[in-house]
GROMACS .gro file of C-alpha atoms in nm:
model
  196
    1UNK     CA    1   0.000   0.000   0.000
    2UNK     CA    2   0.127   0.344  -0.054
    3UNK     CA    3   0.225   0.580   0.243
    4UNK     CA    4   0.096   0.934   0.160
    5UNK     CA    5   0.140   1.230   0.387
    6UNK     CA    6  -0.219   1.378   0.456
    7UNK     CA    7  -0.075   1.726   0.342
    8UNK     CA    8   0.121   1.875   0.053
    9UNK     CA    9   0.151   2.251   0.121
   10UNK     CA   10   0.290   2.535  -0.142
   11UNK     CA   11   0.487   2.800   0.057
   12UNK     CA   12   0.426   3.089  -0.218
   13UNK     CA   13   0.195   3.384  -0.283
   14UNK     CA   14   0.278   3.305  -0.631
   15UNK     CA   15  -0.038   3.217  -0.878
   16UNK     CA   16   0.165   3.096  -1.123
   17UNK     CA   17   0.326   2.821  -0.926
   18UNK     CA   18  -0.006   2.705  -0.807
   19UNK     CA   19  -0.189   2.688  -1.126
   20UNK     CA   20   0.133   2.487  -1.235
   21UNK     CA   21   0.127   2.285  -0.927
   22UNK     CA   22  -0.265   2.225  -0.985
   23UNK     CA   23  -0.156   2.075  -1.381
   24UNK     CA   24  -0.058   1.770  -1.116
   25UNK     CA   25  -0.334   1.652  -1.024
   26UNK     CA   26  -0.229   1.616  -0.626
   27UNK     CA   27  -0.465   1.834  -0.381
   28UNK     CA   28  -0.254   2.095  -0.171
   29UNK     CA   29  -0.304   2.412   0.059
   30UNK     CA   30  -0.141   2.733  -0.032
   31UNK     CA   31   0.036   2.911   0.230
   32UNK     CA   32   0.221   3.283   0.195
   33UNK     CA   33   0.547   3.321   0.331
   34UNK     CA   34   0.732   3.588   0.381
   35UNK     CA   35   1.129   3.567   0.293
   36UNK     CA   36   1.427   3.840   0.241
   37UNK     CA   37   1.521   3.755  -0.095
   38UNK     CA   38   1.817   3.965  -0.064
   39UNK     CA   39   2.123   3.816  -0.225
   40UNK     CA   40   2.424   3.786   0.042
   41UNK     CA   41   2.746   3.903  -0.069
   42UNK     CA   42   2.893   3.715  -0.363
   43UNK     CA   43   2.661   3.417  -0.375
   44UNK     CA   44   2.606   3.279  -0.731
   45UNK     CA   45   2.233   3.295  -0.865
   46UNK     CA   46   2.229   2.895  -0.918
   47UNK     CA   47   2.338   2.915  -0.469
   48UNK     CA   48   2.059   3.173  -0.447
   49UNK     CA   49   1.809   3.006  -0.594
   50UNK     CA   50   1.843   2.718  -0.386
   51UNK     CA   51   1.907   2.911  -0.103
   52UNK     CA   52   1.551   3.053  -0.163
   53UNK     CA   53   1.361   2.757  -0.213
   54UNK     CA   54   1.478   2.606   0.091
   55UNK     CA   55   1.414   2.896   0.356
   56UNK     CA   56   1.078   2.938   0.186
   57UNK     CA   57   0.967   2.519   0.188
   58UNK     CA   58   1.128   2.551   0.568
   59UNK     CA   59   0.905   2.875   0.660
   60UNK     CA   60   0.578   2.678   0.701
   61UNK     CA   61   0.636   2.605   1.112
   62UNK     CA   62   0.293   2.615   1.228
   63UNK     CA   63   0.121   2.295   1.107
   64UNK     CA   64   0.169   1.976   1.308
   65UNK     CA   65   0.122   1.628   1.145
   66UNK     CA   66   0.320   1.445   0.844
   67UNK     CA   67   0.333   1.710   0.570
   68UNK     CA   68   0.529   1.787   0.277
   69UNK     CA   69   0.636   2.140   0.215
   70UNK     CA   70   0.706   2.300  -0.165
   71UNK     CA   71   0.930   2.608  -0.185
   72UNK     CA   72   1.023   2.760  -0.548
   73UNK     CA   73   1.242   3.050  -0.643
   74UNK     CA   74   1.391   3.148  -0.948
   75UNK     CA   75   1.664   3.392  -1.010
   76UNK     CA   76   1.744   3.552  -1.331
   77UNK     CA   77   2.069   3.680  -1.469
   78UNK     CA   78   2.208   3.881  -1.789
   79UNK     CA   79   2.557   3.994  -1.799
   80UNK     CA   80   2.620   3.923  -1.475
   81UNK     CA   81   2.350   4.155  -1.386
   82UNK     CA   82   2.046   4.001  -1.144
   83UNK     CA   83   1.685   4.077  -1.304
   84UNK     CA   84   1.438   4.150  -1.054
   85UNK     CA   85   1.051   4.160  -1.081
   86UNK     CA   86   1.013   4.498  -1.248
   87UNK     CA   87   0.707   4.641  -1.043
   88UNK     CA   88   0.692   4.936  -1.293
   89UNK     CA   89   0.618   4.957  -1.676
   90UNK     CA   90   0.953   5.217  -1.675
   91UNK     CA   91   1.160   4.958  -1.527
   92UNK     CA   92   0.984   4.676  -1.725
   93UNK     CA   93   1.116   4.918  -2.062
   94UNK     CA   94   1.447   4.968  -1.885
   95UNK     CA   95   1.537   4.546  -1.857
   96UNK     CA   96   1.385   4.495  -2.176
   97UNK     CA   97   1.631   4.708  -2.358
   98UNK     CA   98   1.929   4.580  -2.100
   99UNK     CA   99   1.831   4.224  -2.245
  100UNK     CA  100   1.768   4.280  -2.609
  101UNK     CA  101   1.962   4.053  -2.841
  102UNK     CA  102   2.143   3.886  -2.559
  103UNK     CA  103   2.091   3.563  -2.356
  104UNK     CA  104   1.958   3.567  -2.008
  105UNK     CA  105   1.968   3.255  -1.780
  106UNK     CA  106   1.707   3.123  -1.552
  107UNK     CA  107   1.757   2.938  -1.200
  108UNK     CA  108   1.445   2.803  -1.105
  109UNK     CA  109   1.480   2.615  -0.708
  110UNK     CA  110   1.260   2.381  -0.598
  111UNK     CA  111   1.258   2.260  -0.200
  112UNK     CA  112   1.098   1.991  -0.041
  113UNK     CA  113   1.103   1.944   0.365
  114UNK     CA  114   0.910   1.677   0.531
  115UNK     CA  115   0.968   1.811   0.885
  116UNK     CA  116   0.843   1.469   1.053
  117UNK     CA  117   1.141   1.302   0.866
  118UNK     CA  118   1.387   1.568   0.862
  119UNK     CA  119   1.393   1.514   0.494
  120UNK     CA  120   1.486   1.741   0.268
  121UNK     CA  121   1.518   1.788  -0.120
  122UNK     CA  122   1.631   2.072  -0.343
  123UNK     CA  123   1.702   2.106  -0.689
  124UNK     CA  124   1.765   2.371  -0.968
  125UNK     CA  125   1.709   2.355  -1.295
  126UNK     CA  126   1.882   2.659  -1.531
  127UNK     CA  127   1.720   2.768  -1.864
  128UNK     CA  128   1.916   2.964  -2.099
  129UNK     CA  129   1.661   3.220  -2.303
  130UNK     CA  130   1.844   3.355  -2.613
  131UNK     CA  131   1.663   3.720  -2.655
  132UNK     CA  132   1.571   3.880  -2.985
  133UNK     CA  133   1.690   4.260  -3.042
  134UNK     CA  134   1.391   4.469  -2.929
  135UNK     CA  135   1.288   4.744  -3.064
  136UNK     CA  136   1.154   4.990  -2.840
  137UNK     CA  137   0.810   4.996  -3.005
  138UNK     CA  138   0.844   4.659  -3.002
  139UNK     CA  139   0.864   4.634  -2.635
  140UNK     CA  140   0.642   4.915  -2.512
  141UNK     CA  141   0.329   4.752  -2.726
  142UNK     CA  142   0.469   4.385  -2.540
  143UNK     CA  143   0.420   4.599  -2.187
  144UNK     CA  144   0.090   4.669  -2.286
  145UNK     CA  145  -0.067   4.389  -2.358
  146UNK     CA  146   0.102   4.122  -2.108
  147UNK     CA  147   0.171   4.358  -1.821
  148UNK     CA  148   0.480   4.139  -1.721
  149UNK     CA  149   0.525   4.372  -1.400
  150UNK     CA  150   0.563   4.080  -1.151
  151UNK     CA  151   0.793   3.888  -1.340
  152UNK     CA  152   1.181   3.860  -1.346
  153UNK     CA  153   1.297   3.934  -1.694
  154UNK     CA  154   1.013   4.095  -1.754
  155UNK     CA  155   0.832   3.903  -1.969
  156UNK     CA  156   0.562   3.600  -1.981
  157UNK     CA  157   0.668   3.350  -2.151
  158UNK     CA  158   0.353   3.131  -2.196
  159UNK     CA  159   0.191   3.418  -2.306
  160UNK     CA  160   0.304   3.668  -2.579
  161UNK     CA  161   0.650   3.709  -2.382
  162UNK     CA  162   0.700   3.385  -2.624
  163UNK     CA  163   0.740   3.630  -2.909
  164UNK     CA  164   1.034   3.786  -2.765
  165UNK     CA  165   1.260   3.493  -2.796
  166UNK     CA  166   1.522   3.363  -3.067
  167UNK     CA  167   1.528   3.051  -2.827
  168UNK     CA  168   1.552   2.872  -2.552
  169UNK     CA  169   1.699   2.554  -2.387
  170UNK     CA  170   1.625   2.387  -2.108
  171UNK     CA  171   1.560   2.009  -1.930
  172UNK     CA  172   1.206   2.129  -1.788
  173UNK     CA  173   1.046   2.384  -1.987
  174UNK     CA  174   0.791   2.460  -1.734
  175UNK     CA  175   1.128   2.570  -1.482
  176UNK     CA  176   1.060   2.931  -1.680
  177UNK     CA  177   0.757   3.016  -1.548
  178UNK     CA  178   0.860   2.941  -1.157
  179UNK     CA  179   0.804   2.598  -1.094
  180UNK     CA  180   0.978   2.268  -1.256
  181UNK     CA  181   0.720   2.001  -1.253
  182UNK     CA  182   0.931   1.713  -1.397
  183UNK     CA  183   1.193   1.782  -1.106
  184UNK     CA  184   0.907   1.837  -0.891
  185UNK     CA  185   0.687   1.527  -0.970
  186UNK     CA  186   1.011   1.317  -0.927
  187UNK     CA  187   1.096   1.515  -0.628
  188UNK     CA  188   0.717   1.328  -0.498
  189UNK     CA  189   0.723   0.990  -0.638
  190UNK     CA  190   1.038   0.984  -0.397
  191UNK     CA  191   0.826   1.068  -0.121
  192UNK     CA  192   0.507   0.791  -0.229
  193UNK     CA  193   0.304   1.020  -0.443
  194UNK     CA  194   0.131   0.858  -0.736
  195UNK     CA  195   0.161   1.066  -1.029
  196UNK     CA  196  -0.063   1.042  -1.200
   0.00000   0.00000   0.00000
């Protein structure tokens, strides 16, 4: 018989990683968590993003029982230059041009810690996005229409954000927009999920 713990829990305020979360199938409870996402001196985006996705599964103290606990973070780089949600459609402009016609690279966390086991699992999976040039019309009408304000890079990928590519590479295509389910869904069969 399989052993299941009675509760998966996502520690984000992110809708995108729960309606990606959700594609599995698996019922889970959503709760926020607060983290400094500052990076410390010197650490390396790939360290960061695990870094992250630990401290955010490990935030979720308050719930007793056998539970598994899901932290994400993804950290996005150009030129040795970390790209920050833009929060503003000036700043959104302002990383758009910074990464036009160059390659920006994507390190997308994922944390698991099962607190009545001490167990715990992280992995990050990097995505390398290979920019078209932009021109500026080109990206102010983009702004417009997806409103990308709450995403690193600025851009939505699996929406027009697509458009904006020459390419991209990567083992888990769905690591781009915050969450990598085939890490993830291994990261569970591990722990006696069925999926599907």
């Amino acid at each position: 018989m399989d052993y299941r713990p009675q509760t998966l829990v996502l520690a984000s305020s992110s809708r995108y990683r729960a309606e990606l979360l959700g594609r599995l199938g698996l019922p889970f409870e959503i709760q926020r968590v607060a983290v400094d996402e500052s990076p410390l001196p010197l650490e390396a985006p790939l360290t960061l993003a695990q870094r992250l996705s630990v401290t955010k599964a490990k935030a979720i103290t308050h719930l007793s029982g056998d539970y598994l606990s899901i932290g994400s973070d993804q950290v996005a780089t150009c030129d040795d230059r970390l790209l920050g949600k833009p929060g503003t459609e000036a700043k959104a402009q302002e990383q758009l041009r910074f990464i036009s016609d160059k390659t920006v690279s994507f390190f997308t966390g994922v944390a698991i810690w099962r607190p009545a086991r001490a167990m715990l699992d992280c992995r990050v999976v990097q995505t390398q996005v290979r920019m078209r040039n932009l021109s500026d019309c080109e990206i102010t009408s983009y702004i417009a229409v997806d409103q990308p304000l709450d995403c690193a890079g600025s851009f939505k990928w699996e929406a027009l954000g697509i458009s904006l590519f020459r390419s991209t590479e990567s083992t888990d295509p769905t690591a781009l927009q915050g969450l990598p389910l085939i890490e993830l869904a291994q990261m569970l069969r591990d722990q006696d999920y069925r999926i599907p």
